[in-house]
Amino acid sequence: MPDQISPLKLLGNQTFRSLWFAALASNFGGLVQAVGAGWLMTSLSDSQSMVALVQGSVALPIMIFSLLAGVFADNFDRRRVMLIAQGFMFAVSIILTFMAFEGWLTPWSLLAFTFLIGCGTALHNPSWQATMGDIVSREELPSAVSLNSMGFNLMRSVGPAAGGAIVAIAGAAAAFAVNALSYVAIIMALLRWKAPPRDTHLPREPLGSAFSAGLRYVAMSPNLQKVILRGSWFGFSAIALLALLPVIVRDTLNSTAFVYGIMLGCFGVGAVAGAFMNNRLRMQFNNEAIAKGAFTVYALCCAILALSEHAALSGAALLFTGACWVLAMSMFNVTIQLSTPRWVVGRALALYQTGVFGGMAAGSLLWGVIAQSGGPEIALLFAATMLSLGALLGAWLPLPEYHGLDLDPSNRFKEPPTQFDLNYRSGPVMVMVDYEIDQADVPEFLAVMSQRRRVRIRDGAQQWALLRDLHHPEHWSESYHVPTWGEYVRHNERRTNADVGLYEQLLQLHRGEGPPVVHRMIERQTVPLHDDMSPKVDGS
C-alpha cells in the first residue's frame, strides 16, 4: 500500500487550516447543543423513545434531503451552498435559544427544531465533504478525512463535557446559545475563502437529470453499493449507544448531565485516538479487516455498557467505541470519495449519507421502542447482535480497495465538428460504433462489452444495445441514445483514465483497417414535411 501522509501535515495548507479550525468551533457548538437537547428531553418527557428520537430527528432529514444536497454540491458553487446552509442553521439556533429561555419548548417542538438543524446539516455536508477534493490532492484526501474526523472527535472529547457543565449550571437554553454563536466562525471562514472556479463550458444539468445521473452512477457501481450497505448497517446498529446514552446515564448509572457529558467525552477521546491510528492501520490491513474489527469491538463494548453499573467501566468501553466509530466512518467516507470521479462525488457522498443517516434514524426509532418496552440494556444487547452480524456480512459483501484507481478525467474527447448548426439542446442523439471482430475473439469481445455497457449506462447512455450483422457476422455495432447533443458531450467528458483501458482492449480486438467507425445521428420520431435541419453552407 502507498505511504500515508500524516494528517497534521495538512495544517500547512492555509485554506484547509482556516476551514478546519472554523469547523472545530462549529462542531463544538453542535455537540454542546446535542447535550442540551438530549438532556432537556429527559426533563420534558419520561418516554425513552422520545429521548432516542432526539438523535433520530437530526439524522432523518440527512436521509431525506442528502441526494438533493448532493445535486447542489455537483452543480452549484459549493461555497455558496455551504453559506446558505450555515446561515439557515444560525437563524434556527437563535429562535431555538429564545424559545428555550422563555420556557416555551415542548417535546415535539424541540424535535422540530433539531429536525430543522438536521436539514441544514443535510444541505451542508455533501458540499463540505466534496470540497476536500478541491482543497487537497488525491493522495492527501484520506489524511484530510481523518483530520476532519479527528477535529470533530477532538471536540467530542471536550464539547459534551462542556455541554454537560453548561446545562448543569445555566440550563439547556445556554447550550443552545453557545451553538448559535459557533456558526459565526465557519460563516466568516467561508466568506474569506476564494473557491476555485467551476467549469461552465456546458450548461448546468437539469435537476431531474442530475438526480437520475447520481442514482444511475451508484446503481451501476457495485463497489459503491457495498460501502453504502455496510455503512448503513453500521449506522443503524451503532447509533443505539449514542441514542440511549442519556437514559443509561440517568437510570442505570444514576448520574447527572455532567456525567453524561463526561461519557460523551470518553467517546470523543477514543475517536481522536482512532483518527491517529487510522493511517497506520490502513498501511497494515485492508478495508475489510478494519471494518470487521470496528464492527466486532463496537459490539463487545455495547454489551459491556448494557451490563455495566459502574461509570468507570462504562467510560472505558466508550473509549473503544469512539475509536471504532471514527475508524469505520472515515474508511467508508474515503472509499466513497476515492472510488468516485469528481463530477458525481457530491451525489455519491449524498447517497452514502442517505444510507448511513437513514440507518441511524431507523435505529434511533427502533432502539428507543425496544428500550421503552424491555429496557435500554435489552436494546443495547440487540444492537450488539446486529453489529456482530454486520462483521459476518463481510464474507459476502467485502469492502473494496481504492488504491490504484485513477478517476481523473481522461481528457481525450474533443467535441467533433458536424455539418449542422447544433446547440447543446439539439437532440435526441443516437450513436453507433462499428467493430470488426474475428470469431475466435468473440468471447473476449463480449466480456469487454459487458463492462463497456456498465460504463456507458453509468455515465448517462440510454437504450444501450449490441448488434450483430446477420449477413456479415464479423460486423458488430454498439448503439446508445442520449437526450441532447450537450448530454452526448457530457457523457464522453465523464470518461476517466480508469475507463480508458476498456477502449484500448476493444481497439486491440478490432480488425478493421482503421479505428472503429462512429456514427452520430440526430433522431426524428416523425417524418417532417420539410427539411428542418439543413446542412451548413460552405463559407458560412
Coordinates of C-alpha atoms in Angstrom, one line a residue:
M1 CA 0.0 0.0 0.0
P2 CA 1.2 3.6 -0.6
D3 CA 2.8 5.7 2.1
Q4 CA 0.3 7.6 4.1
I5 CA 0.5 11.4 4.6
S6 CA 0.4 12.5 8.2
P7 CA -2.9 14.3 8.9
L8 CA -1.2 17.0 10.8
K9 CA 1.0 18.0 7.8
L10 CA -2.2 19.2 6.0
L11 CA -2.4 22.1 8.5
G12 CA 0.3 23.7 6.5
N13 CA -2.3 24.2 3.8
Q14 CA -3.7 27.7 4.6
T15 CA -7.1 27.2 3.2
F16 CA -7.6 23.8 4.8
R17 CA -6.3 25.1 8.1
S18 CA -8.7 28.1 8.1
L19 CA -11.7 25.9 7.4
W20 CA -10.6 23.2 9.8
F21 CA -10.3 25.5 12.8
A22 CA -13.6 27.1 11.9
A23 CA -15.2 23.7 11.7
L24 CA -13.8 23.0 15.2
A25 CA -15.7 25.9 16.6
S26 CA -18.9 24.8 14.8
N27 CA -18.5 21.2 15.9
F28 CA -18.0 22.3 19.5
G29 CA -21.3 24.3 19.4
G30 CA -23.2 21.5 17.7
L31 CA -22.0 19.0 20.4
V32 CA -22.9 21.4 23.2
Q33 CA -26.4 21.8 21.6
A34 CA -26.8 18.0 21.3
V35 CA -26.1 17.6 25.0
G36 CA -28.6 20.3 25.8
A37 CA -31.3 18.8 23.5
G38 CA -30.8 15.3 24.8
W39 CA -30.9 16.2 28.4
L40 CA -33.7 18.7 28.0
M41 CA -35.8 16.0 26.5
T42 CA -35.3 13.8 29.6
S43 CA -37.0 16.6 31.6
L44 CA -39.7 17.3 29.1
S45 CA -40.8 13.7 28.6
D46 CA -40.5 10.4 30.6
S47 CA -40.6 8.5 27.3
Q48 CA -37.4 6.7 26.4
S49 CA -38.4 6.6 22.8
M50 CA -38.7 10.4 22.7
V51 CA -35.2 10.7 24.2
A52 CA -33.9 8.4 21.4
L53 CA -35.8 10.4 18.8
V54 CA -33.6 13.5 19.5
Q55 CA -30.8 11.6 17.6
G56 CA -33.2 10.4 15.0
S57 CA -34.6 13.9 14.3
V58 CA -31.2 15.1 13.3
A59 CA -30.4 12.0 11.2
L60 CA -33.8 11.8 9.4
P61 CA -33.5 15.0 7.3
I62 CA -30.0 14.0 6.3
M63 CA -31.5 10.7 4.9
I64 CA -34.3 12.6 3.2
F65 CA -32.5 15.6 1.6
S66 CA -29.0 14.4 1.1
L67 CA -29.4 13.5 -2.6
L68 CA -30.9 16.9 -3.3
A69 CA -27.9 18.4 -1.5
G70 CA -25.6 16.3 -3.5
V71 CA -27.1 17.6 -6.7
F72 CA -26.4 21.1 -5.4
A73 CA -22.9 20.2 -4.5
D74 CA -22.1 18.9 -8.0
N75 CA -23.9 21.6 -10.0
F76 CA -23.6 24.8 -8.0
D77 CA -20.9 26.8 -6.2
R78 CA -20.2 24.7 -3.2
R79 CA -19.1 27.7 -1.1
R80 CA -22.4 29.4 -1.7
V81 CA -24.3 26.2 -0.8
M82 CA -22.4 25.9 2.5
L83 CA -23.0 29.6 3.3
I84 CA -26.8 29.2 2.8
A85 CA -26.8 26.1 5.0
Q86 CA -24.8 27.7 7.8
G87 CA -26.9 30.8 7.7
F88 CA -30.1 28.8 7.9
M89 CA -28.8 26.8 10.9
F90 CA -27.7 30.0 12.6
A91 CA -31.2 31.5 12.3
V92 CA -32.9 28.3 13.5
S93 CA -30.5 28.1 16.5
I94 CA -31.3 31.7 17.5
I95 CA -35.0 31.0 17.5
L96 CA -34.4 27.8 19.5
T97 CA -32.4 29.7 22.1
F98 CA -35.1 32.3 22.5
M99 CA -37.8 29.6 22.9
A100 CA -35.8 27.7 25.5
F101 CA -35.1 30.9 27.5
E102 CA -38.8 31.6 27.5
G103 CA -39.7 28.1 28.5
W104 CA -41.9 27.6 25.5
L105 CA -40.4 24.3 24.3
T106 CA -42.4 21.1 24.2
P107 CA -41.1 17.6 23.3
W108 CA -42.4 17.9 19.8
S109 CA -41.3 21.5 19.2
L110 CA -37.8 20.5 20.4
L111 CA -37.8 17.7 17.9
A112 CA -38.9 20.1 15.2
F113 CA -36.0 22.5 15.9
T114 CA -33.5 19.6 15.9
F115 CA -35.1 18.4 12.6
L116 CA -34.6 21.8 11.1
I117 CA -30.9 21.9 12.2
G118 CA -30.6 18.5 10.6
C119 CA -31.9 19.9 7.3
G120 CA -29.2 22.5 7.4
T121 CA -26.6 19.8 8.1
A122 CA -28.0 17.7 5.2
L123 CA -27.5 20.7 2.8
H124 CA -24.0 21.4 4.1
N125 CA -22.4 18.0 4.4
P126 CA -22.1 16.9 0.7
S127 CA -20.6 20.2 -0.3
W128 CA -18.3 20.2 2.7
Q129 CA -17.0 16.7 2.0
A130 CA -16.7 17.2 -1.7
T131 CA -14.8 20.4 -1.1
M132 CA -12.0 18.5 0.5
G133 CA -11.1 17.2 -3.0
D134 CA -10.9 20.8 -4.2
I135 CA -8.5 21.8 -1.5
V136 CA -6.1 18.9 -1.2
S137 CA -4.7 16.3 -3.6
R138 CA -6.0 12.8 -4.1
E139 CA -3.0 11.4 -2.2
E140 CA -3.8 13.8 0.7
L141 CA -7.6 13.1 0.8
P142 CA -7.5 10.1 3.2
S143 CA -5.5 12.2 5.6
A144 CA -7.8 15.1 5.2
V145 CA -10.9 13.0 6.0
S146 CA -9.0 11.6 9.0
L147 CA -8.1 15.1 10.2
N148 CA -11.7 16.2 9.8
S149 CA -12.8 13.2 11.9
M150 CA -10.1 14.0 14.4
G151 CA -11.2 17.6 14.7
F152 CA -14.8 16.6 15.2
N153 CA -14.0 14.0 17.8
L154 CA -11.5 16.3 19.5
M155 CA -14.5 18.5 20.1
R156 CA -16.5 15.4 21.0
S157 CA -13.9 14.8 23.8
V158 CA -14.5 18.3 25.3
G159 CA -17.7 19.6 23.9
P160 CA -20.1 17.1 25.6
A161 CA -18.4 17.6 29.0
A162 CA -18.6 21.4 28.5
G163 CA -22.2 21.0 27.3
G164 CA -23.0 19.0 30.4
A165 CA -21.4 21.6 32.6
I166 CA -23.3 24.4 30.8
V167 CA -26.6 22.6 31.1
A168 CA -26.0 21.8 34.8
I169 CA -25.0 25.4 35.6
A170 CA -27.1 27.5 33.3
G171 CA -29.7 25.2 31.6
A172 CA -30.3 23.9 28.1
A173 CA -31.0 27.4 26.7
A174 CA -27.4 28.5 27.4
A175 CA -26.2 25.4 25.5
F176 CA -28.3 26.4 22.5
A177 CA -26.9 30.0 22.7
V178 CA -23.4 28.6 22.5
N179 CA -24.3 26.7 19.4
A180 CA -25.8 29.7 17.8
L181 CA -22.6 31.7 18.3
S182 CA -20.4 28.8 17.0
Y183 CA -21.8 29.3 13.4
V184 CA -20.2 32.7 13.1
A185 CA -16.7 31.2 12.8
I186 CA -17.4 28.9 9.9
I187 CA -19.5 31.6 8.1
M188 CA -16.6 34.0 8.3
A189 CA -14.1 31.4 7.1
L190 CA -16.3 30.6 4.1
L191 CA -16.7 34.2 3.3
R192 CA -12.9 34.7 3.2
W193 CA -12.3 31.5 1.2
K194 CA -11.9 32.0 -2.6
A195 CA -13.2 28.8 -4.1
P196 CA -11.8 27.6 -7.4
P197 CA -13.9 28.5 -10.4
R198 CA -16.2 25.8 -11.7
D199 CA -16.1 24.6 -15.3
T200 CA -19.1 26.2 -17.1
H201 CA -18.5 25.3 -20.7
L202 CA -21.5 23.0 -20.6
P203 CA -24.9 24.1 -19.4
R204 CA -25.8 23.1 -15.8
E205 CA -27.5 19.7 -15.6
P206 CA -31.3 20.0 -15.1
L207 CA -32.4 19.0 -11.6
G208 CA -34.2 15.8 -12.7
S209 CA -31.3 14.7 -14.9
A210 CA -28.8 15.4 -12.1
F211 CA -30.9 13.3 -9.7
S212 CA -31.1 10.4 -12.1
A213 CA -27.4 10.6 -13.0
G214 CA -26.4 10.2 -9.4
L215 CA -28.8 7.3 -8.8
R216 CA -27.7 5.7 -12.1
Y217 CA -24.0 6.0 -11.3
V218 CA -24.3 4.3 -7.9
A219 CA -26.7 1.7 -9.3
M220 CA -24.1 0.7 -11.9
S221 CA -21.2 0.8 -9.3
P222 CA -21.3 -2.4 -7.2
N223 CA -18.4 -1.3 -5.1
L224 CA -20.2 1.8 -4.0
Q225 CA -23.3 -0.2 -3.2
K226 CA -21.2 -2.4 -0.9
V227 CA -19.8 0.6 1.0
I228 CA -23.3 2.2 1.3
L229 CA -24.9 -1.0 2.6
R230 CA -22.1 -1.7 5.2
G231 CA -22.2 1.9 6.3
S232 CA -26.0 1.8 6.7
W233 CA -25.7 -1.3 8.7
F234 CA -23.1 0.2 11.0
G235 CA -25.1 3.4 11.4
F236 CA -28.3 1.5 12.2
S237 CA -26.7 -0.7 14.8
A238 CA -24.1 1.7 16.4
I239 CA -26.4 4.6 16.9
A240 CA -28.1 2.6 19.7
L241 CA -25.3 3.6 22.1
L242 CA -25.5 7.3 21.4
A243 CA -29.3 7.4 21.3
L244 CA -29.7 5.6 24.6
L245 CA -26.7 7.0 26.5
P246 CA -28.8 9.8 28.3
V247 CA -31.1 7.1 29.6
I248 CA -28.2 4.8 30.6
V249 CA -26.5 7.6 32.5
R250 CA -29.8 8.8 34.2
D251 CA -31.3 5.4 35.1
T252 CA -28.6 2.7 35.1
L253 CA -25.7 4.8 36.4
N254 CA -28.0 7.2 38.4
S255 CA -25.9 10.2 37.4
T256 CA -26.3 13.8 36.1
A257 CA -26.0 15.8 32.9
F258 CA -22.3 16.5 33.8
V259 CA -21.6 12.7 33.9
Y260 CA -23.4 12.3 30.6
G261 CA -21.1 14.9 29.1
I262 CA -18.1 13.1 30.6
M263 CA -19.3 9.9 29.0
L264 CA -19.6 11.5 25.6
G265 CA -16.1 13.0 26.2
C266 CA -14.8 9.5 26.7
F267 CA -16.3 8.5 23.3
G268 CA -14.6 11.6 21.8
V269 CA -11.2 10.8 23.3
G270 CA -11.4 7.3 21.9
A271 CA -12.4 8.8 18.5
V272 CA -9.3 11.1 18.5
A273 CA -7.1 8.0 19.2
G274 CA -8.8 6.2 16.4
A275 CA -8.1 9.0 14.0
F276 CA -4.4 8.9 14.9
M277 CA -4.4 5.1 14.4
N278 CA -6.2 5.4 11.1
N279 CA -3.2 5.8 8.8
R280 CA -1.1 3.1 10.4
L281 CA -4.0 0.6 10.3
R282 CA -4.6 1.3 6.7
M283 CA -1.0 0.6 5.9
Q284 CA -1.2 -2.8 7.7
F285 CA -4.7 -4.0 7.0
N286 CA -7.2 -3.9 4.1
N287 CA -10.5 -2.2 4.3
E288 CA -12.5 -5.3 5.1
A289 CA -10.2 -6.2 8.0
I290 CA -10.6 -2.8 9.5
A291 CA -14.4 -2.9 9.1
K292 CA -14.7 -6.3 10.8
G293 CA -12.6 -5.1 13.7
A294 CA -14.7 -2.0 14.1
F295 CA -18.0 -3.9 14.0
T296 CA -16.7 -6.6 16.4
V297 CA -15.2 -4.3 19.1
Y298 CA -18.1 -1.9 19.0
A299 CA -20.5 -4.9 19.5
L300 CA -18.5 -6.1 22.5
C301 CA -18.5 -2.6 24.1
C302 CA -22.3 -2.3 23.6
A303 CA -22.7 -5.5 25.6
I304 CA -20.4 -4.2 28.3
L305 CA -22.4 -0.9 28.5
A306 CA -25.6 -2.9 28.7
L307 CA -24.4 -4.9 31.7
S308 CA -22.2 -2.3 33.5
E309 CA -23.4 -0.4 36.6
H310 CA -20.1 1.4 37.1
A311 CA -19.2 4.7 35.4
A312 CA -15.5 3.9 35.1
L313 CA -16.2 0.7 33.2
S314 CA -18.7 2.3 31.0
G315 CA -16.3 5.2 30.3
A316 CA -13.6 2.7 29.4
A317 CA -15.9 0.9 27.0
L318 CA -16.9 4.3 25.4
L319 CA -13.2 4.9 24.6
F320 CA -13.1 1.9 22.4
T321 CA -16.5 2.6 20.8
G322 CA -15.3 6.1 19.8
A323 CA -12.2 4.7 18.1
C324 CA -14.3 2.1 16.2
W325 CA -16.8 4.7 15.2
V326 CA -14.1 7.0 13.6
L327 CA -12.2 4.1 12.0
A328 CA -15.3 2.7 10.3
M329 CA -16.9 6.0 9.3
S330 CA -13.8 7.7 7.9
M331 CA -12.9 4.5 6.0
F332 CA -16.4 4.4 4.4
N333 CA -16.2 8.1 3.5
V334 CA -12.7 7.9 2.0
T335 CA -13.6 4.8 0.0
I336 CA -16.7 6.6 -1.5
Q337 CA -14.6 9.7 -2.4
L338 CA -11.7 7.8 -3.9
S339 CA -14.0 5.4 -5.8
T340 CA -15.9 8.2 -7.5
P341 CA -14.9 10.8 -10.1
R342 CA -15.3 14.4 -9.3
W343 CA -18.3 15.1 -11.5
V344 CA -20.5 12.9 -9.3
V345 CA -18.7 12.8 -6.0
G346 CA -21.2 15.1 -4.2
R347 CA -24.1 12.8 -5.2
A348 CA -22.3 9.6 -4.3
L349 CA -21.4 11.1 -0.9
A350 CA -25.1 12.2 -0.5
L351 CA -26.4 8.7 -1.3
Y352 CA -23.8 7.3 1.2
Q353 CA -25.1 9.8 3.8
T354 CA -28.7 8.8 3.0
G355 CA -27.9 5.2 3.7
V356 CA -25.9 5.9 6.9
F357 CA -28.1 8.5 8.4
G358 CA -31.2 6.7 7.3
G359 CA -29.9 3.7 9.2
M360 CA -29.2 6.0 12.2
A361 CA -32.8 7.4 12.0
A362 CA -34.4 4.0 11.8
G363 CA -32.1 2.6 14.5
S364 CA -32.8 5.5 16.9
L365 CA -36.6 4.8 16.5
L366 CA -36.2 1.0 16.8
W367 CA -33.8 1.0 19.8
G368 CA -36.0 3.6 21.5
V369 CA -39.1 1.4 21.1
I370 CA -37.2 -1.6 22.4
A371 CA -35.8 0.3 25.3
Q372 CA -39.3 1.6 26.1
S373 CA -40.7 -1.9 26.3
G374 CA -37.8 -4.0 27.5
G375 CA -35.2 -1.5 28.9
P376 CA -32.1 0.1 27.4
E377 CA -30.0 -2.9 28.4
I378 CA -32.0 -5.2 26.2
A379 CA -31.8 -2.7 23.3
L380 CA -28.0 -2.5 23.6
L381 CA -27.7 -6.2 23.5
F382 CA -29.8 -6.4 20.4
A383 CA -27.7 -3.7 18.8
A384 CA -24.5 -5.7 19.7
T385 CA -26.0 -8.7 17.9
M386 CA -26.7 -6.7 14.8
L387 CA -23.1 -5.3 14.9
S388 CA -21.8 -8.9 15.1
L389 CA -23.9 -9.8 12.1
G390 CA -22.5 -6.8 10.3
A391 CA -19.0 -8.1 10.8
L392 CA -20.0 -11.5 9.3
L393 CA -21.7 -9.8 6.3
G394 CA -18.2 -9.0 5.1
A395 CA -17.8 -12.6 4.0
W396 CA -20.4 -12.0 1.3
L397 CA -20.0 -8.2 0.7
P398 CA -16.3 -7.4 1.3
L399 CA -15.4 -3.7 1.1
P400 CA -13.4 -2.7 -2.0
E401 CA -9.9 -1.2 -2.0
Y402 CA -9.5 2.2 -3.6
H403 CA -5.7 2.0 -4.2
G404 CA -4.7 2.2 -7.9
L405 CA -7.9 3.8 -9.2
D406 CA -7.2 6.8 -11.5
L407 CA -10.6 8.6 -11.7
D408 CA -9.2 11.8 -13.1
P409 CA -10.9 12.8 -16.5
S410 CA -9.1 11.2 -19.4
N411 CA -9.5 14.5 -21.4
R412 CA -9.2 12.5 -24.7
F413 CA -12.6 13.6 -26.0
K414 CA -12.8 16.6 -28.4
E415 CA -16.3 17.7 -29.4
P416 CA -16.5 16.6 -33.1
P417 CA -17.4 19.0 -35.8
T418 CA -20.7 18.4 -37.6
Q419 CA -22.3 19.5 -40.8
F420 CA -25.2 21.1 -38.9
D421 CA -25.5 24.1 -36.6
L422 CA -26.2 22.1 -33.4
N423 CA -26.6 23.6 -30.0
Y424 CA -26.4 21.8 -26.7
R425 CA -30.2 21.3 -26.6
S426 CA -30.4 19.6 -30.0
G427 CA -31.5 16.0 -29.9
P428 CA -32.3 13.2 -29.3
V429 CA -28.9 11.8 -30.5
M430 CA -28.2 8.2 -31.4
V431 CA -24.6 6.9 -31.6
M432 CA -23.4 3.8 -33.2
V433 CA -19.8 2.4 -33.1
D434 CA -18.9 -0.2 -35.7
Y435 CA -16.4 -3.0 -34.9
E436 CA -15.0 -5.9 -36.9
I437 CA -14.3 -8.9 -34.7
D438 CA -12.8 -12.3 -35.5
Q439 CA -15.0 -15.3 -34.4
A440 CA -12.1 -16.5 -32.2
D441 CA -12.2 -13.2 -30.3
V442 CA -15.9 -13.0 -29.8
P443 CA -15.9 -14.4 -26.2
E444 CA -13.3 -11.8 -25.1
F445 CA -15.1 -9.1 -27.0
L446 CA -18.4 -9.9 -25.3
A447 CA -16.7 -9.8 -21.9
V448 CA -15.2 -6.4 -22.6
M449 CA -18.5 -5.1 -24.0
S450 CA -20.3 -6.2 -20.8
Q451 CA -18.1 -3.8 -18.9
R452 CA -18.4 -1.2 -21.6
R453 CA -22.2 -1.4 -21.2
R454 CA -22.0 -0.7 -17.5
V455 CA -19.7 2.2 -18.0
R456 CA -21.8 3.7 -20.8
I457 CA -25.0 3.5 -18.8
R458 CA -23.3 4.7 -15.6
D459 CA -22.1 7.8 -17.5
G460 CA -25.5 8.7 -19.0
A461 CA -26.2 6.5 -22.0
Q462 CA -29.7 5.2 -22.6
Q463 CA -31.1 2.3 -24.6
W464 CA -27.7 0.7 -25.0
A465 CA -27.6 -2.3 -27.3
L466 CA -25.1 -4.6 -29.0
L467 CA -26.0 -5.5 -32.6
R468 CA -24.5 -8.2 -34.9
D469 CA -24.9 -8.2 -38.7
L470 CA -26.8 -11.3 -39.9
H471 CA -25.1 -11.3 -43.3
H472 CA -21.6 -10.3 -42.1
P473 CA -21.1 -12.0 -38.7
E474 CA -17.7 -10.2 -38.1
H475 CA -19.6 -6.8 -38.1
W476 CA -20.8 -5.7 -34.7
S477 CA -22.3 -2.3 -33.7
E478 CA -22.7 -0.8 -30.3
S479 CA -25.6 1.7 -30.1
Y480 CA -26.9 4.0 -27.5
H481 CA -29.0 7.2 -27.1
V482 CA -28.6 10.4 -25.3
P483 CA -31.3 13.1 -24.9
T484 CA -29.3 16.0 -26.4
W485 CA -26.1 16.9 -28.0
G486 CA -25.0 18.5 -24.7
E487 CA -25.6 15.3 -22.9
Y488 CA -23.5 13.5 -25.6
V489 CA -20.6 15.8 -24.9
R490 CA -21.1 15.5 -21.1
H491 CA -21.3 11.7 -21.4
N492 CA -17.9 11.5 -23.2
E493 CA -16.2 14.0 -20.9
R494 CA -17.1 11.9 -17.9
R495 CA -14.7 9.2 -19.1
T496 CA -11.9 8.7 -16.6
N497 CA -8.4 7.3 -17.0
A498 CA -9.5 4.1 -15.3
D499 CA -12.1 3.6 -18.2
V500 CA -9.6 4.1 -21.0
G501 CA -8.3 0.6 -20.7
L502 CA -11.6 -0.8 -21.9
Y503 CA -11.4 1.2 -25.1
E504 CA -7.8 0.1 -25.6
Q505 CA -8.9 -3.5 -25.3
L506 CA -11.6 -3.0 -27.9
L507 CA -9.0 -1.4 -30.2
Q508 CA -6.8 -4.5 -29.9
L509 CA -9.8 -6.8 -30.8
H510 CA -11.0 -4.6 -33.7
R511 CA -9.7 -6.0 -37.1
G512 CA -10.8 -3.1 -39.4
E513 CA -8.4 -1.1 -41.5
G514 CA -8.9 2.0 -39.3
P515 CA -10.3 2.6 -35.8
P516 CA -13.9 1.7 -35.1
V517 CA -16.3 3.9 -37.1
V518 CA -18.5 6.2 -35.1
H519 CA -21.9 7.3 -36.4
R520 CA -23.6 10.2 -34.7
M521 CA -27.2 10.8 -35.8
I522 CA -30.0 13.0 -34.7
E523 CA -33.3 11.3 -34.3
R524 CA -36.7 12.2 -35.7
Q525 CA -39.7 10.4 -34.3
T526 CA -41.9 11.5 -37.2
V527 CA -41.2 12.4 -40.8
P528 CA -41.3 16.2 -41.2
L529 CA -42.9 17.8 -44.3
H530 CA -39.7 19.9 -44.8
D531 CA -36.0 19.6 -44.0
D532 CA -35.8 21.1 -40.5
M533 CA -32.0 20.6 -40.3
S534 CA -30.3 21.9 -43.4
P535 CA -26.6 21.3 -43.6
K536 CA -24.2 24.2 -43.2
V537 CA -23.4 26.2 -46.3
D538 CA -19.7 26.3 -47.2
G539 CA -18.1 29.5 -46.2
S540 CA -20.8 30.4 -43.7

